[in-house]
Short mmCIF file of C-alpha atoms in Angstrom, two decimals:
data_model
loop_
_atom_site.label_atom_id
_atom_site.label_comp_id
_atom_site.label_asym_id
_atom_site.label_seq_id
_atom_site.Cartn_x
_atom_site.Cartn_y
_atom_site.Cartn_z
CA UNK A 1 85.57 116.92 118.10
CA UNK A 2 84.53 116.54 114.50
CA UNK A 3 84.56 115.20 111.01
CA UNK A 4 82.08 116.08 107.55
CA UNK A 5 82.03 113.20 104.63
CA UNK A 6 82.23 116.06 101.43
CA UNK A 7 81.82 113.99 98.10
CA UNK A 8 84.18 115.99 96.56
CA UNK A 9 84.92 116.12 92.16
CA UNK A 10 80.79 116.06 92.47
CA UNK A 11 78.56 117.39 90.80
CA UNK A 12 75.74 116.35 93.50
CA UNK A 13 75.41 114.11 96.78
CA UNK A 14 76.87 110.69 96.18
CA UNK A 15 78.73 111.43 93.49
CA UNK A 16 82.21 112.72 92.79
CA UNK A 17 84.72 110.54 95.44
CA UNK A 18 84.18 110.54 99.24
CA UNK A 19 86.90 112.58 101.78
CA UNK A 20 86.40 112.74 105.49
CA UNK A 21 88.21 115.16 107.15
CA UNK A 22 88.62 116.11 110.07
CA UNK A 23 89.08 120.19 112.40
CA UNK A 24 91.72 120.53 112.34
CA UNK A 25 94.45 119.46 114.55
CA UNK A 26 97.30 121.61 117.00
CA UNK A 27 99.97 118.85 116.56
CA UNK A 28 99.63 115.17 114.61
CA UNK A 29 97.88 112.56 116.29
CA UNK A 30 99.70 109.49 115.92
CA UNK A 31 100.13 107.89 112.53
CA UNK A 32 98.94 104.77 114.07
CA UNK A 33 95.69 106.90 115.36
CA UNK A 34 94.99 108.07 111.82
CA UNK A 35 95.31 105.07 109.73
CA UNK A 36 93.14 103.24 111.99
CA UNK A 37 90.81 106.28 111.61
CA UNK A 38 91.01 106.29 107.37
CA UNK A 39 89.67 102.50 107.76
CA UNK A 40 86.71 103.05 110.20
CA UNK A 41 85.67 105.40 108.02
CA UNK A 42 86.21 103.73 104.53
CA UNK A 43 86.09 106.92 103.12
CA UNK A 44 88.82 106.94 99.82
CA UNK A 45 90.56 108.49 102.08
CA UNK A 46 90.90 110.57 105.64
CA UNK A 47 92.70 113.99 105.22
CA UNK A 48 94.31 116.11 108.55
CA UNK A 49 94.50 118.74 109.14
CA UNK A 50 96.98 120.48 111.13
CA UNK A 51 96.86 124.39 112.60
CA UNK A 52 100.30 126.76 111.72
CA UNK A 53 99.54 129.82 113.16
CA UNK A 54 98.18 131.55 109.47
CA UNK A 55 94.91 131.52 109.33
CA UNK A 56 95.12 129.66 105.78
CA UNK A 57 97.43 128.45 105.92
CA UNK A 58 97.67 124.17 106.98
CA UNK A 59 99.97 121.42 107.15
CA UNK A 60 98.00 118.82 105.55
CA UNK A 61 97.92 114.73 104.93
CA UNK A 62 96.08 112.02 104.14
CA UNK A 63 95.20 108.51 104.57
CA UNK A 64 93.63 105.36 102.02
CA UNK A 65 91.58 102.25 104.39
CA UNK A 66 94.71 101.07 103.45
CA UNK A 67 98.40 103.63 103.75
CA UNK A 68 99.18 107.36 104.09
CA UNK A 69 98.80 108.15 100.72
CA UNK A 70 101.49 111.34 99.05
CA UNK A 71 98.79 113.24 96.87
CA UNK A 72 95.50 113.46 97.07
CA UNK A 73 93.37 115.63 95.14
CA UNK A 74 90.39 115.55 96.44
CA UNK A 75 90.72 114.99 100.17
CA UNK A 76 92.78 118.58 99.51
CA UNK A 77 89.53 119.90 97.29
CA UNK A 78 87.56 118.98 100.67
CA UNK A 79 90.36 119.93 103.56
CA UNK A 80 89.54 123.21 101.67
CA UNK A 81 85.39 123.52 101.69
CA UNK A 82 85.61 122.38 104.89
CA UNK A 83 87.50 124.73 105.81
CA UNK A 84 85.83 126.80 104.29
CA UNK A 85 81.99 126.48 104.70
CA UNK A 86 81.77 124.40 108.19
CA UNK A 87 84.64 125.94 109.58
CA UNK A 88 83.58 129.24 107.97
CA UNK A 89 87.11 130.27 106.95
CA UNK A 90 85.78 133.17 104.72
CA UNK A 91 89.57 132.55 103.00
CA UNK A 92 89.14 133.37 99.11
CA UNK A 93 92.49 130.39 99.07
CA UNK A 94 94.05 128.07 101.19
CA UNK A 95 97.43 127.13 100.89
CA UNK A 96 98.64 123.87 102.51
CA UNK A 97 102.25 122.30 103.31
CA UNK A 98 102.14 118.23 102.35
CA UNK A 99 104.30 115.36 101.07
CA UNK A 100 103.95 116.65 98.01
CA UNK A 101 105.19 120.53 98.48
CA UNK A 102 102.61 123.13 98.36
CA UNK A 103 98.91 123.34 97.73
CA UNK A 104 96.17 126.25 96.75
CA UNK A 105 92.98 126.02 97.25
CA UNK A 106 91.38 128.73 95.61
CA UNK A 107 87.74 129.15 96.13
CA UNK A 108 85.86 130.20 92.49
CA UNK A 109 82.22 130.49 93.83
CA UNK A 110 80.28 128.99 97.24
CA UNK A 111 81.29 125.13 96.03
CA UNK A 112 83.90 125.96 93.24
CA UNK A 113 87.34 125.25 93.67
CA UNK A 114 90.84 125.39 91.23
CA UNK A 115 93.38 123.80 93.38
CA UNK A 116 96.88 123.76 92.12
CA UNK A 117 99.82 121.29 91.77
CA UNK A 118 103.44 120.72 91.65
CA UNK A 119 103.17 119.98 87.66
CA UNK A 120 104.20 115.40 87.82
CA UNK A 121 106.78 114.50 85.82
CA UNK A 122 106.14 111.27 83.27
CA UNK A 123 107.59 109.47 80.38
CA UNK A 124 106.20 107.89 77.54
CA UNK A 125 107.66 103.77 78.20
CA UNK A 126 107.31 100.32 75.84
CA UNK A 127 104.05 98.54 77.23
CA UNK A 128 105.44 96.23 80.95
CA UNK A 129 104.80 92.76 80.02
CA UNK A 130 101.44 91.50 81.86
CA UNK A 131 99.50 94.80 81.63
CA UNK A 132 97.57 94.17 79.24
CA UNK A 133 96.23 90.53 79.61
CA UNK A 134 95.94 92.60 83.18
CA UNK A 135 93.56 94.91 81.98
CA UNK A 136 91.62 92.81 79.74
CA UNK A 137 92.82 95.26 76.04
CA UNK A 138 95.60 96.52 74.68
CA UNK A 139 97.15 99.77 75.05
CA UNK A 140 98.07 102.46 72.92
CA UNK A 141 100.72 104.10 74.70
CA UNK A 142 101.87 103.56 78.42
CA UNK A 143 102.61 106.33 80.23
CA UNK A 144 105.50 106.02 84.17
CA UNK A 145 104.88 108.72 86.22
CA UNK A 146 103.61 107.99 90.05
CA UNK A 147 101.50 106.05 87.65
CA UNK A 148 100.97 104.03 85.35
CA UNK A 149 98.82 106.19 82.57
CA UNK A 150 97.58 103.12 79.75
CA UNK A 151 95.50 104.81 77.22
CA UNK A 152 93.65 103.53 74.70
CA UNK A 153 91.82 104.21 70.88
CA UNK A 154 88.21 103.65 71.60
CA UNK A 155 86.40 105.14 74.99
CA UNK A 156 84.14 102.46 74.48
CA UNK A 157 87.26 99.94 75.61
CA UNK A 158 87.43 102.10 79.04
CA UNK A 159 83.65 101.28 79.99
CA UNK A 160 84.08 98.18 79.54
CA UNK A 161 87.90 96.75 81.78
CA UNK A 162 87.37 94.69 84.39
CA UNK A 163 90.86 94.02 85.40
CA UNK A 164 92.15 91.20 87.47
CA UNK A 165 93.41 93.30 90.62
CA UNK A 166 96.36 90.84 91.31
CA UNK A 167 98.14 91.10 88.34
CA UNK A 168 97.60 95.06 88.11
CA UNK A 169 98.69 95.27 91.66
CA UNK A 170 102.23 92.42 90.55
CA UNK A 171 102.70 94.49 87.66
CA UNK A 172 103.12 98.22 89.07
CA UNK A 173 105.01 96.78 92.02
CA UNK A 174 107.87 95.45 89.60
CA UNK A 175 107.99 99.14 87.83
CA UNK A 176 109.22 100.04 91.29
CA UNK A 177 109.09 103.91 91.74
CA UNK A 178 107.76 104.38 88.35
CA UNK A 179 104.03 103.68 88.43
CA UNK A 180 103.79 102.25 92.00
CA UNK A 181 100.80 102.57 93.45
CA UNK A 182 97.96 102.01 89.67
CA UNK A 183 96.58 102.21 87.08
CA UNK A 184 95.44 104.56 85.23
CA UNK A 185 92.97 103.63 82.12
CA UNK A 186 91.99 106.74 79.72
CA UNK A 187 90.91 107.68 75.44
CA UNK A 188 90.26 110.19 73.84
CA UNK A 189 86.10 111.65 73.84
CA UNK A 190 84.44 113.91 71.64
CA UNK A 191 81.94 116.25 73.18
CA UNK A 192 81.77 117.17 76.37
CA UNK A 193 84.46 115.79 77.51
CA UNK A 194 88.43 115.51 76.24
CA UNK A 195 89.18 112.46 78.01
CA UNK A 196 87.48 109.29 79.94
CA UNK A 197 88.91 107.60 82.71
CA UNK A 198 89.24 105.37 85.21
CA UNK A 199 92.39 104.22 88.14
CA UNK A 200 92.91 101.54 89.41
CA UNK A 201 94.75 101.43 92.40
CA UNK A 202 95.39 98.17 94.15
CA UNK A 203 98.71 99.68 95.23
CA UNK A 204 96.18 101.69 98.18
CA UNK A 205 94.01 98.94 99.06
CA UNK A 206 91.12 100.12 96.88
CA UNK A 207 89.61 98.39 92.88
CA UNK A 208 88.50 101.42 92.47
CA UNK A 209 88.65 105.39 92.34
CA UNK A 210 85.76 107.41 91.70
CA UNK A 211 87.56 110.46 91.56
CA UNK A 212 90.88 111.33 91.38
CA UNK A 213 92.50 114.06 91.51
CA UNK A 214 95.81 113.33 91.94
CA UNK A 215 96.38 111.69 88.13
CA UNK A 216 94.81 114.41 86.02
CA UNK A 217 97.47 116.53 87.38
CA UNK A 218 99.70 113.52 85.05
CA UNK A 219 97.23 114.27 81.76
CA UNK A 220 97.20 117.83 81.94
CA UNK A 221 100.54 117.79 80.93
CA UNK A 222 100.89 115.35 78.25
CA UNK A 223 97.06 116.58 77.03
CA UNK A 224 98.03 119.97 76.75
CA UNK A 225 99.69 120.26 73.81
CA UNK A 226 96.82 118.43 72.07
CA UNK A 227 94.39 120.30 73.56
CA UNK A 228 96.13 123.80 73.95
CA UNK A 229 93.13 125.83 73.41
CA UNK A 230 91.03 125.35 75.69
CA UNK A 231 90.61 124.14 79.40
CA UNK A 232 90.49 120.36 79.08
CA UNK A 233 87.63 118.32 80.23
CA UNK A 234 87.94 115.29 82.08
CA UNK A 235 85.28 112.33 82.83
CA UNK A 236 86.65 109.53 85.24
CA UNK A 237 83.65 107.28 84.34
CA UNK A 238 84.15 104.80 87.68
CA UNK A 239 80.60 102.31 87.61
CA UNK A 240 78.28 104.06 90.09
CA UNK A 241 79.21 106.98 90.53
CA UNK A 242 81.30 109.05 88.23
CA UNK A 243 83.57 112.85 88.73
CA UNK A 244 84.04 115.68 86.17
CA UNK A 245 87.28 118.40 85.86
CA UNK A 246 88.48 120.44 84.43
CA UNK A 247 92.84 121.63 83.93
CA UNK A 248 95.01 123.65 82.37
CA UNK A 249 98.39 124.36 82.27
CA UNK A 250 99.93 127.13 84.12
CA UNK A 251 103.86 127.20 83.55
CA UNK A 252 105.17 124.57 85.64
CA UNK A 253 101.89 124.20 87.53
CA UNK A 254 98.86 122.13 87.30
CA UNK A 255 95.62 123.50 88.12
CA UNK A 256 92.24 121.32 88.52
CA UNK A 257 89.08 122.70 89.27
CA UNK A 258 86.06 120.75 90.69
CA UNK A 259 82.86 120.77 93.18
CA UNK A 260 82.67 119.44 96.43
CA UNK A 261 79.26 119.06 98.85
CA UNK A 262 78.86 117.90 101.87
CA UNK A 263 76.99 114.87 102.60
CA UNK A 264 77.83 114.02 106.15
CA UNK A 265 78.69 116.33 109.58
CA UNK A 266 79.32 112.93 112.36
CA UNK A 267 81.48 113.36 116.03
CA UNK A 268 84.27 111.71 117.05
CA UNK A 269 83.98 109.78 119.97
CA UNK A 270 87.40 107.88 120.69
CA UNK A 271 90.63 111.09 120.73
CA UNK A 272 93.95 110.75 118.76
CA UNK A 273 96.08 108.88 120.98
CA UNK A 274 93.34 106.53 122.92
CA UNK A 275 95.22 103.96 124.48
CA UNK A 276 97.87 105.35 124.16
CA UNK A 277 99.95 107.11 127.15
CA UNK A 278 100.57 110.74 123.95
CA UNK A 279 98.85 114.28 125.50
CA UNK A 280 97.10 116.40 121.76
CA UNK A 281 95.52 119.39 122.21
CA UNK A 282 92.54 119.11 120.62
CA UNK A 283 89.81 121.24 119.53
#
């Protein structure tokens, strides 16, 4: 079966964040096989699609090289691009059934998509003990939600951060269900971007993720109150790549817009369930 490597939230090839997306399955492969392939791929995430019988509705699961994750924005955008461009499904919109609820991807051009997420909850907290030392700078504000969010006063600080990843992982794990897999560092900035940010994800087995839709879904409601008149422009400033997002709040949904580009097509020479007695229907 075929697999595509797609750069998501990318202005061109080798930017944004790479995701591998496979052709849709009729049944989910074994979890161990999906995890092994994700580790073999080594991309930020590998997305697995499941047919539901509807032309524009699919199950979707995501695996980083280290673990399955409950939400992955860039691999969702990549999945929509794979279905529309590589599989030739001429649908204006795709619905994905995921562990985080239904996610909607809408095409807004040949390579641009809007993703609609449920609005995540986040709350202001006191700066956790050790966080400033682990990041290498003291944040002005901290929120806890699916991830920790640390805001700094100076945008230049974001580029200079050189975190101690083991310490970040211990801090986020200590917080339990709030912010237990990653830390977002951000600052507001002038034109052309409203916010510049980075994402450190030791809990996902990633030191730094280059383009992350899921945490921008947390940031949009926070900044929608401060920048209410237009879409919020984000720059994820991972060294060597970089990614651009636009976000807006629509009621209890967060909408992110970004581009995708296919950089590689490959064909697997091992089937799902290889080495086991499980039988799966592949195309």
